[in-house]
Amino acid sequence: MPRQSKNVERTVPERTLVVDNGAYTIKAGFANPSPDPDTDCHVIPNCIAKSRDNRVWIGAQMENCSDYGDMAFRRPVQKGFLINWEAEREIWESTFLARDAKVKCDPHDTSLLLAEAPNCPVALQTNCDQMVFEEFEFAAYRRCIGPSLNAFNDIANLVEDPPRTTRLDSLPVECVLVIDSGYSHTTVTPLYRGRPIQQAIRRLEMGGKFLTNYMKEVLSVRQMDVRDETYLMNQMKEDACYVSSDFRNDLESIGKGPLAGGRKATRGDEDIVVDFVLPDYTTRMRGELRPHDPTTMAMRTKLGAVTNADGVKEYIMALGNERFTVPELLFNPGDIGMKQAGLPETVMQSMSGLPPGLWPSMLSNILVVGGNARFNGFLARLSSEIRQLAPAECPVRVALAPDPIKSTWLGGARLAGNKVALKELLVTRQEYQEYGSAWILKRFAGGSAS
């Protein structure tokens, strides 16, 4: 016989913790009626790291680390999916439960709104649900795909001309196409009234981690061995790389430029070739970009290091076509043999899974989030190439979220601010204990946040 539900009033906690559990960082904070990502959202490294002195750093403890050289990382999220709860549990305990936790909470009187990647395997979803209710014992919980939370942001203010502010009680927006290019991968997710259209979701196996590893390989062959300097190469990628609007021309300029013994290579008024001063983690804690100096590079080639005006030795790497060939892989993964279409083509593949009547609304409301969206030139190149591929009668408007890193969290915080709607979405721990994990899978099916 089926279990009889208990005739008790369904209650959920007043406090809601919103967590965007990304592969590179965790974005976490408590929801309130007017969430401010600058003050309410905390960005915590989602890793366990071991430094060369064998000290272990967990999550937010990385902020106190002063030497990132030869650091080894253990990340619980791989290919966008949470596969290692042993490591994630340590990070969550340090982040949410420790005495000096960045986002300290008592799970017994806290609801959890957790974002996950689209099309997560069922086994991993079940494991996640069990950890939330059985290990951490949160009072209530909702798991939904991250891109769907962006429908609760003020998208009309970003894409419409002139901008207009959307009333929060009218959210989620009707149609939006979310491009989320993060650390593990890039996804294209069409949303209709906050609900993902599953058959049109597309995934590109290219993210920030792949770009960082590619940059390590290229520079290790061309200049010096940096294969163990993951943290430094990631910082160099973020500081120096850009998306070229004319890839072939920039590549030809570099081929005739100062690194090849020719004239200065330029991109508009900006020099393409720059020098990157490596940190020594004693006097210099972070790398620094400088205009390229051929004389300095000649001295570095002979001596290995250059002594500056203050008498301090500096190690310098000249960056040429690495600055734009690395992020170019987002648009042309075939350059390194990947049998996948680039991001603009992936967007159109997603469109092919939608009814033609939705194309104009989706293409005119494209929102870009994720760390890779911060590359200079990324938005302009993406918009230009989608425009070339899209039907002429469809307007194309591509907008960058004000804070692409925290955009998903902000959407979740705005959703959680609506107590009535949130109560209908949450599953309580009591319901989990009564109905089991299979019932939760059906309740959360589709990953919708509405």
C-alpha positions as MATLAB code, in Angstrom:
seq = 'MPRQSKNVERTVPERTLVVDNGAYTIKAGFANPSPDPDTDCHVIPNCIAKSRDNRVWIGAQMENCSDYGDMAFRRPVQKGFLINWEAEREIWESTFLARDAKVKCDPHDTSLLLAEAPNCPVALQTNCDQMVFEEFEFAAYRRCIGPSLNAFNDIANLVEDPPRTTRLDSLPVECVLVIDSGYSHTTVTPLYRGRPIQQAIRRLEMGGKFLTNYMKEVLSVRQMDVRDETYLMNQMKEDACYVSSDFRNDLESIGKGPLAGGRKATRGDEDIVVDFVLPDYTTRMRGELRPHDPTTMAMRTKLGAVTNADGVKEYIMALGNERFTVPELLFNPGDIGMKQAGLPETVMQSMSGLPPGLWPSMLSNILVVGGNARFNGFLARLSSEIRQLAPAECPVRVALAPDPIKSTWLGGARLAGNKVALKELLVTRQEYQEYGSAWILKRFAGGSAS';
ca = [
       0.000    0.000    0.000;
       1.216    3.578   -0.647;
       2.423    5.533    2.305;
      -0.061    7.870    3.864;
       1.108   11.473    4.034;
       0.951   12.984    7.460;
      -1.670   15.630    8.020;
       0.691   18.324    9.224;
       1.319   21.826    8.036;
       4.265   22.090    5.654;
       6.802   24.603    6.973;
      10.124   25.756    5.562;
      12.851   27.876    7.211;
      12.888   31.638    6.779;
      16.604   31.634    5.936;
      17.730   30.473    2.478;
      21.312   29.783    1.429;
      21.898   30.137   -2.325;
      24.878   28.181   -3.676;
      26.222   28.143   -7.231;
      28.654   25.240   -6.893;
      30.973   25.944   -9.825;
      34.026   23.960  -10.900;
      36.458   26.809  -10.139;
      34.666   28.758   -7.413;
      31.630   28.468   -5.154;
      29.322   31.472   -5.162;
      27.372   31.442   -1.911;
      25.312   33.793    0.209;
      21.999   34.249    1.970;
      18.961   35.508    0.099;
      17.207   38.702    1.104;
      14.523   40.947   -0.456;
      17.124   43.129   -2.230;
      20.234   40.992   -2.860;
      23.473   42.812   -3.636;
      26.099   40.559   -5.250;
      28.929   42.798   -4.047;
      28.072   42.404   -0.367;
      25.834   39.332   -0.105;
      27.660   36.904   -2.412;
      30.964   35.326   -1.406;
      33.264   33.760   -4.012;
      35.205   30.832   -2.547;
      37.752   28.642   -4.387;
      36.199   25.197   -4.922;
      39.358   23.198   -4.407;
      41.755   21.603   -1.973;
      45.309   22.718   -2.728;
      48.710   21.496   -1.595;
      51.616   23.943   -1.706;
      55.253   23.027   -2.242;
      55.859   23.105    1.521;
      53.193   20.342    1.798;
      50.671   22.566    3.517;
      47.027   21.876    2.627;
      44.617   24.728    1.878;
      40.856   24.162    1.814;
      38.443   26.501    0.021;
      38.499   30.020    1.458;
      41.812   29.327    3.203;
      43.438   29.966   -0.179;
      43.056   33.697    0.507;
      45.753   33.373    3.190;
      48.218   31.568    0.929;
      51.256   33.604   -0.118;
      53.065   31.142   -2.391;
      51.184   29.552   -5.298;
      54.286   28.145   -6.998;
      54.106   24.444   -7.958;
      50.744   24.195   -6.208;
      48.727   21.008   -6.803;
      44.924   21.241   -6.934;
      42.199   18.724   -6.193;
      38.827   19.807   -7.558;
      35.606   17.941   -6.705;
      33.822   19.175   -9.839;
      35.011   17.663  -13.117;
      33.483   18.334  -16.547;
      30.904   20.460  -14.774;
      29.586   17.675  -12.530;
      30.158   17.124   -8.822;
      31.824   13.705   -8.701;
      33.926   13.806   -5.519;
      31.835   14.420   -2.402;
      34.726   13.424   -0.158;
      36.574   16.579   -1.199;
      33.436   18.710   -1.543;
      32.345   17.824    1.981;
      35.596   19.215    3.382;
      35.157   22.432    1.382;
      31.503   22.851    2.413;
      32.301   22.207    6.072;
      35.052   24.828    5.936;
      32.756   27.279    4.125;
      29.451   26.795    5.954;
      30.082   25.058    9.278;
      33.527   26.037   10.614;
      33.839   28.555   13.417;
      35.444   31.114   11.073;
      33.325   30.114    8.032;
      32.777   32.711    5.323;
      29.061   31.868    5.072;
      28.308   30.316    8.440;
      24.919   28.661    8.849;
      23.027   26.040   10.829;
      21.651   23.594    8.233;
      18.826   22.534   10.567;
      17.141   25.938   10.211;
      18.319   26.798    6.680;
      16.923   26.058    3.215;
      19.400   25.351    0.421;
      18.960   26.450   -3.199;
      21.679   24.648   -5.174;
      22.627   25.208   -8.825;
      23.966   22.353  -10.962;
      25.044   21.929  -14.597;
      22.466   20.917  -17.239;
      21.986   17.211  -17.996;
      23.688   15.963  -14.848;
      23.695   12.132  -14.611;
      20.947   10.759  -12.376;
      23.402    8.833  -10.157;
      25.248   12.053   -9.322;
      21.976   13.877   -8.631;
      20.865   11.136   -6.234;
      24.216   11.251   -4.464;
      23.927   15.020   -4.125;
      20.406   14.805   -2.659;
      21.550   12.224   -0.125;
      24.522   14.340    0.957;
      22.384   17.446    1.415;
      19.740   15.739    3.551;
      21.657   12.927    5.255;
      25.155   14.318    5.710;
      24.518   18.059    6.147;
      20.855   17.733    7.213;
      19.528   20.904    5.579;
      15.928   21.573    6.580;
      14.729   22.117    2.991;
      16.312   21.994   -0.441;
      15.886   22.724   -4.131;
      18.260   21.603   -6.862;
      17.980   23.278  -10.261;
      20.229   23.904  -13.253;
      22.270   27.083  -13.002;
      21.329   28.747  -16.312;
      17.613   28.682  -15.413;
      18.262   30.976  -12.433;
      19.433   33.727  -14.802;
      15.826   34.133  -15.976;
      15.167   35.895  -12.662;
      17.651   38.672  -13.456;
      16.714   41.965  -15.087;
      17.579   40.964  -18.655;
      15.401   43.583  -20.363;
      17.578   46.284  -18.839;
      20.606   44.744  -20.589;
      19.369   43.889  -24.085;
      16.654   46.445  -24.859;
      17.301   49.877  -26.346;
      16.422   52.069  -24.550;
      16.919   49.969  -21.397;
      13.940   49.388  -19.156;
      13.724   47.949  -15.679;
      11.643   44.816  -15.190;
       9.449   44.514  -12.109;
      10.729   41.621  -10.029;
       7.233   40.242   -9.538;
       6.993   39.734  -13.337;
      10.054   37.483  -13.436;
      11.106   35.034  -14.823;
      11.395   36.582  -18.265;
       9.481   34.844  -21.047;
      12.342   33.927  -23.413;
      16.086   34.042  -22.868;
      19.022   32.115  -24.305;
      21.727   31.683  -21.664;
      25.317   31.030  -22.749;
      27.313   29.904  -19.731;
      31.041   29.604  -20.484;
      32.767   28.520  -17.303;
      35.771   26.598  -16.056;
      34.787   23.080  -17.166;
      32.618   23.589  -20.228;
      30.276   25.896  -22.121;
      26.516   25.347  -22.320;
      23.779   26.949  -24.403;
      20.409   26.770  -22.626;
      17.138   28.198  -24.016;
      14.664   29.128  -21.269;
      10.932   29.655  -21.644;
       9.376   31.272  -18.578;
      12.319   30.087  -16.527;
      12.043   26.481  -17.711;
      14.872   24.926  -19.755;
      13.896   23.446  -23.108;
      15.754   20.172  -22.715;
      15.908   19.057  -26.347;
      17.613   22.321  -27.328;
      20.347   22.390  -24.663;
      23.792   22.113  -26.228;
      27.213   21.641  -24.634;
      30.699   22.583  -25.857;
      33.518   20.677  -24.139;
      35.635   23.801  -23.916;
      36.094   25.919  -20.805;
      38.625   27.901  -18.826;
      40.448   24.797  -17.578;
      41.079   23.570  -21.126;
      42.342   27.012  -22.180;
      44.694   27.212  -19.188;
      46.127   23.752  -19.889;
      46.599   24.614  -23.558;
      48.437   27.798  -22.612;
      50.711   25.794  -20.280;
      51.627   23.404  -23.084;
      52.308   26.152  -25.628;
      54.501   28.241  -23.327;
      56.345   25.176  -21.999;
      57.394   24.333  -25.553;
      58.217   27.885  -26.634;
      59.793   29.496  -23.567;
      60.105   27.700  -20.210;
      58.563   24.741  -18.414;
      55.400   25.983  -16.677;
      53.457   22.711  -16.619;
      53.296   22.749  -12.804;
      52.286   26.417  -12.597;
      48.524   26.039  -13.018;
      47.621   28.973  -10.784;
      50.076   31.326  -12.501;
      49.010   30.287  -16.008;
      45.364   30.803  -15.139;
      46.153   34.310  -13.917;
      48.225   35.022  -17.036;
      45.343   33.866  -19.223;
      42.878   36.142  -17.417;
      45.168   39.180  -17.525;
      46.700   38.913  -20.991;
      44.365   37.037  -23.332;
      41.729   38.554  -25.603;
      39.418   37.397  -28.381;
      40.567   38.676  -31.746;
      38.047   40.329  -34.048;
      40.321   39.541  -37.019;
      42.244   36.391  -36.165;
      44.044   35.976  -39.479;
      45.246   39.582  -39.550;
      46.511   39.443  -35.950;
      48.322   36.200  -36.696;
      50.012   37.724  -39.746;
      50.989   40.808  -37.719;
      52.690   38.605  -35.136;
      54.497   36.686  -37.885;
      56.004   39.941  -39.135;
      56.344   41.540  -35.694;
      59.184   42.061  -33.197;
      59.329   38.432  -32.067;
      60.083   37.555  -35.700;
      62.513   40.429  -36.133;
      60.071   42.708  -37.951;
      57.930   45.758  -37.165;
      55.775   46.226  -34.092;
      52.591   44.119  -34.161;
      49.530   46.151  -33.209;
      45.796   45.665  -32.670;
      44.305   49.087  -33.245;
      46.255   51.408  -30.910;
      47.382   48.522  -28.708;
      50.538   46.452  -29.079;
      49.849   42.743  -29.405;
      53.150   41.599  -27.933;
      53.493   42.288  -24.194;
      55.883   41.237  -21.452;
      54.592   39.355  -18.430;
      56.697   39.682  -15.284;
      56.461   36.470  -13.276;
      55.807   36.688   -9.521;
      58.472   35.414   -7.126;
      55.963   35.252   -4.210;
      58.419   37.200   -2.053;
      58.590   40.748   -3.367;
      55.991   40.303   -6.114;
      52.824   38.373   -5.289;
      51.090   38.683   -8.655;
      52.268   38.769  -12.252;
      52.352   42.077  -14.113;
      51.821   43.044  -17.757;
      54.221   45.541  -19.330;
      54.807   46.941  -22.824;
      57.172   44.720  -24.752;
      60.866   45.643  -24.473;
      63.073   43.750  -26.988;
      66.218   44.798  -25.127;
      64.999   43.291  -21.896;
      64.039   40.101  -23.683;
      67.511   39.833  -25.241;
      69.065   40.155  -21.776;
      66.644   37.554  -20.416;
      67.569   35.118  -23.150;
      71.226   35.313  -22.206;
      71.056   35.659  -18.428;
      67.768   33.959  -17.523;
      66.680   36.936  -15.445;
      66.818   40.737  -15.649;
      67.808   43.026  -12.800;
      65.492   46.042  -12.584;
      66.293   49.570  -11.383;
      65.757   48.521   -7.757;
      68.283   45.723   -8.045;
      65.625   42.999   -7.962;
      65.849   40.103  -10.397;
      62.814   39.651  -12.606;
      61.826   36.715  -14.798;
      59.923   37.831  -17.881;
      57.957   36.013  -20.562;
      57.045   37.671  -23.863;
      53.489   36.889  -24.954;
      52.671   37.109  -28.645;
      50.050   35.089  -30.476;
      49.323   33.140  -27.283;
      47.221   36.111  -26.234;
      44.558   35.451  -28.861;
      45.139   31.885  -30.108;
      44.206   30.446  -26.700;
      40.679   31.941  -26.415;
      40.215   31.378  -30.161;
      39.553   27.731  -29.280;
      36.112   28.763  -27.985;
      35.227   29.772  -31.548;
      37.278   27.207  -33.473;
      37.955   24.072  -31.375;
      38.853   22.307  -34.621;
      42.181   24.181  -34.551;
      43.459   21.541  -32.115;
      41.528   18.628  -33.594;
      38.361   18.698  -31.483;
      35.401   17.419  -33.472;
      32.977   20.007  -32.150;
      31.528   23.176  -33.596;
      32.554   26.551  -32.211;
      30.351   28.553  -29.868;
      28.415   30.538  -32.548;
      27.620   27.313  -34.433;
      26.623   25.650  -31.139;
      24.124   28.455  -30.558;
      22.538   27.783  -33.942;
      22.474   24.056  -33.230;
      20.508   24.905  -30.106;
      18.117   26.997  -32.199;
      17.496   24.022  -34.464;
      15.934   22.217  -31.503;
      13.327   24.973  -31.038;
      10.139   25.808  -32.928;
      10.896   28.508  -35.550;
       8.415   30.810  -33.843;
      10.710   31.082  -30.804;
      13.832   31.992  -32.787;
      13.316   35.789  -32.874;
      12.615   35.973  -29.127;
      15.562   33.790  -28.208;
      18.116   35.416  -30.525;
      17.119   38.884  -29.360;
      17.569   37.927  -25.686;
      20.974   36.249  -25.436;
      22.616   36.527  -22.016;
      26.285   35.574  -21.580;
      27.589   34.513  -18.154;
      30.644   32.667  -16.858;
      34.298   33.567  -16.438;
      35.272   33.254  -20.126;
      32.796   36.024  -20.972;
      35.256   38.490  -19.422;
      37.805   38.108  -22.240;
      38.183   41.419  -24.058;
      36.458   41.201  -27.432;
      34.462   38.068  -26.551;
      31.019   39.673  -26.677;
      31.616   41.608  -29.922;
      33.012   38.536  -31.731;
      30.185   36.296  -30.522;
      27.498   38.782  -31.520;
      29.070   39.315  -34.957;
      29.335   35.599  -35.777;
      25.836   34.748  -34.536;
      24.511   37.590  -36.695;
      26.216   36.045  -39.737;
      24.644   32.629  -39.046;
      21.158   33.684  -37.945;
      18.269   34.308  -40.372;
      18.153   37.900  -41.604;
      14.627   38.446  -40.226;
      15.729   37.594  -36.650;
      17.236   40.418  -34.573;
      20.361   39.409  -32.648;
      21.068   41.056  -29.299;
      23.809   39.690  -27.061;
      24.276   41.082  -23.556;
      26.926   40.445  -20.918;
      25.677   40.084  -17.356;
      26.864   42.971  -15.126;
      28.825   40.414  -13.097;
      29.125   37.231  -15.195;
      30.652   35.304  -12.277;
      27.846   36.036   -9.801;
      24.928   36.296  -12.238;
      23.579   32.798  -11.558;
      23.794   33.333   -7.807;
      21.990   36.675   -8.111;
      19.143   35.077  -10.050;
      18.846   32.402   -7.386;
      18.841   35.006   -4.623;
      16.040   36.914   -6.363;
      14.027   33.727   -6.718;
      14.596   32.878   -3.055;
      13.444   36.375   -2.130;
       9.944   35.388   -3.260;
       8.957   33.333   -0.201;
       5.640   32.158   -1.623;
       7.150   30.830   -4.866;
      10.138   29.335   -3.069;
       7.949   27.406   -0.634;
       6.299   25.618   -3.556;
       9.686   24.627   -4.983;
      11.423   23.374   -1.857;
      11.457   19.808   -0.612;
      11.713   19.450    3.161;
      13.881   16.920    4.944;
      10.765   15.371    6.410;
       9.389   14.787    2.890;
      12.696   13.257    1.821;
      12.626   10.852    4.751;
       9.009    9.945    4.011;
       9.103    9.554    0.218;
      12.755    8.817   -0.553;
      15.300    9.898   -3.163;
      13.377    8.540   -6.185;
      10.479   10.875   -5.404;
      12.877   13.850   -5.210;
      14.302   13.007   -8.632;
      10.804   13.238  -10.103;
      10.099   16.458   -8.193;
      13.281   18.089   -9.512;
      13.013   16.598  -13.021;
      13.922   19.061  -15.761;
      16.031   21.295  -13.519;
      13.509   24.127  -13.654;
      13.661   26.979  -11.148;
       9.998   27.836  -11.597;
];
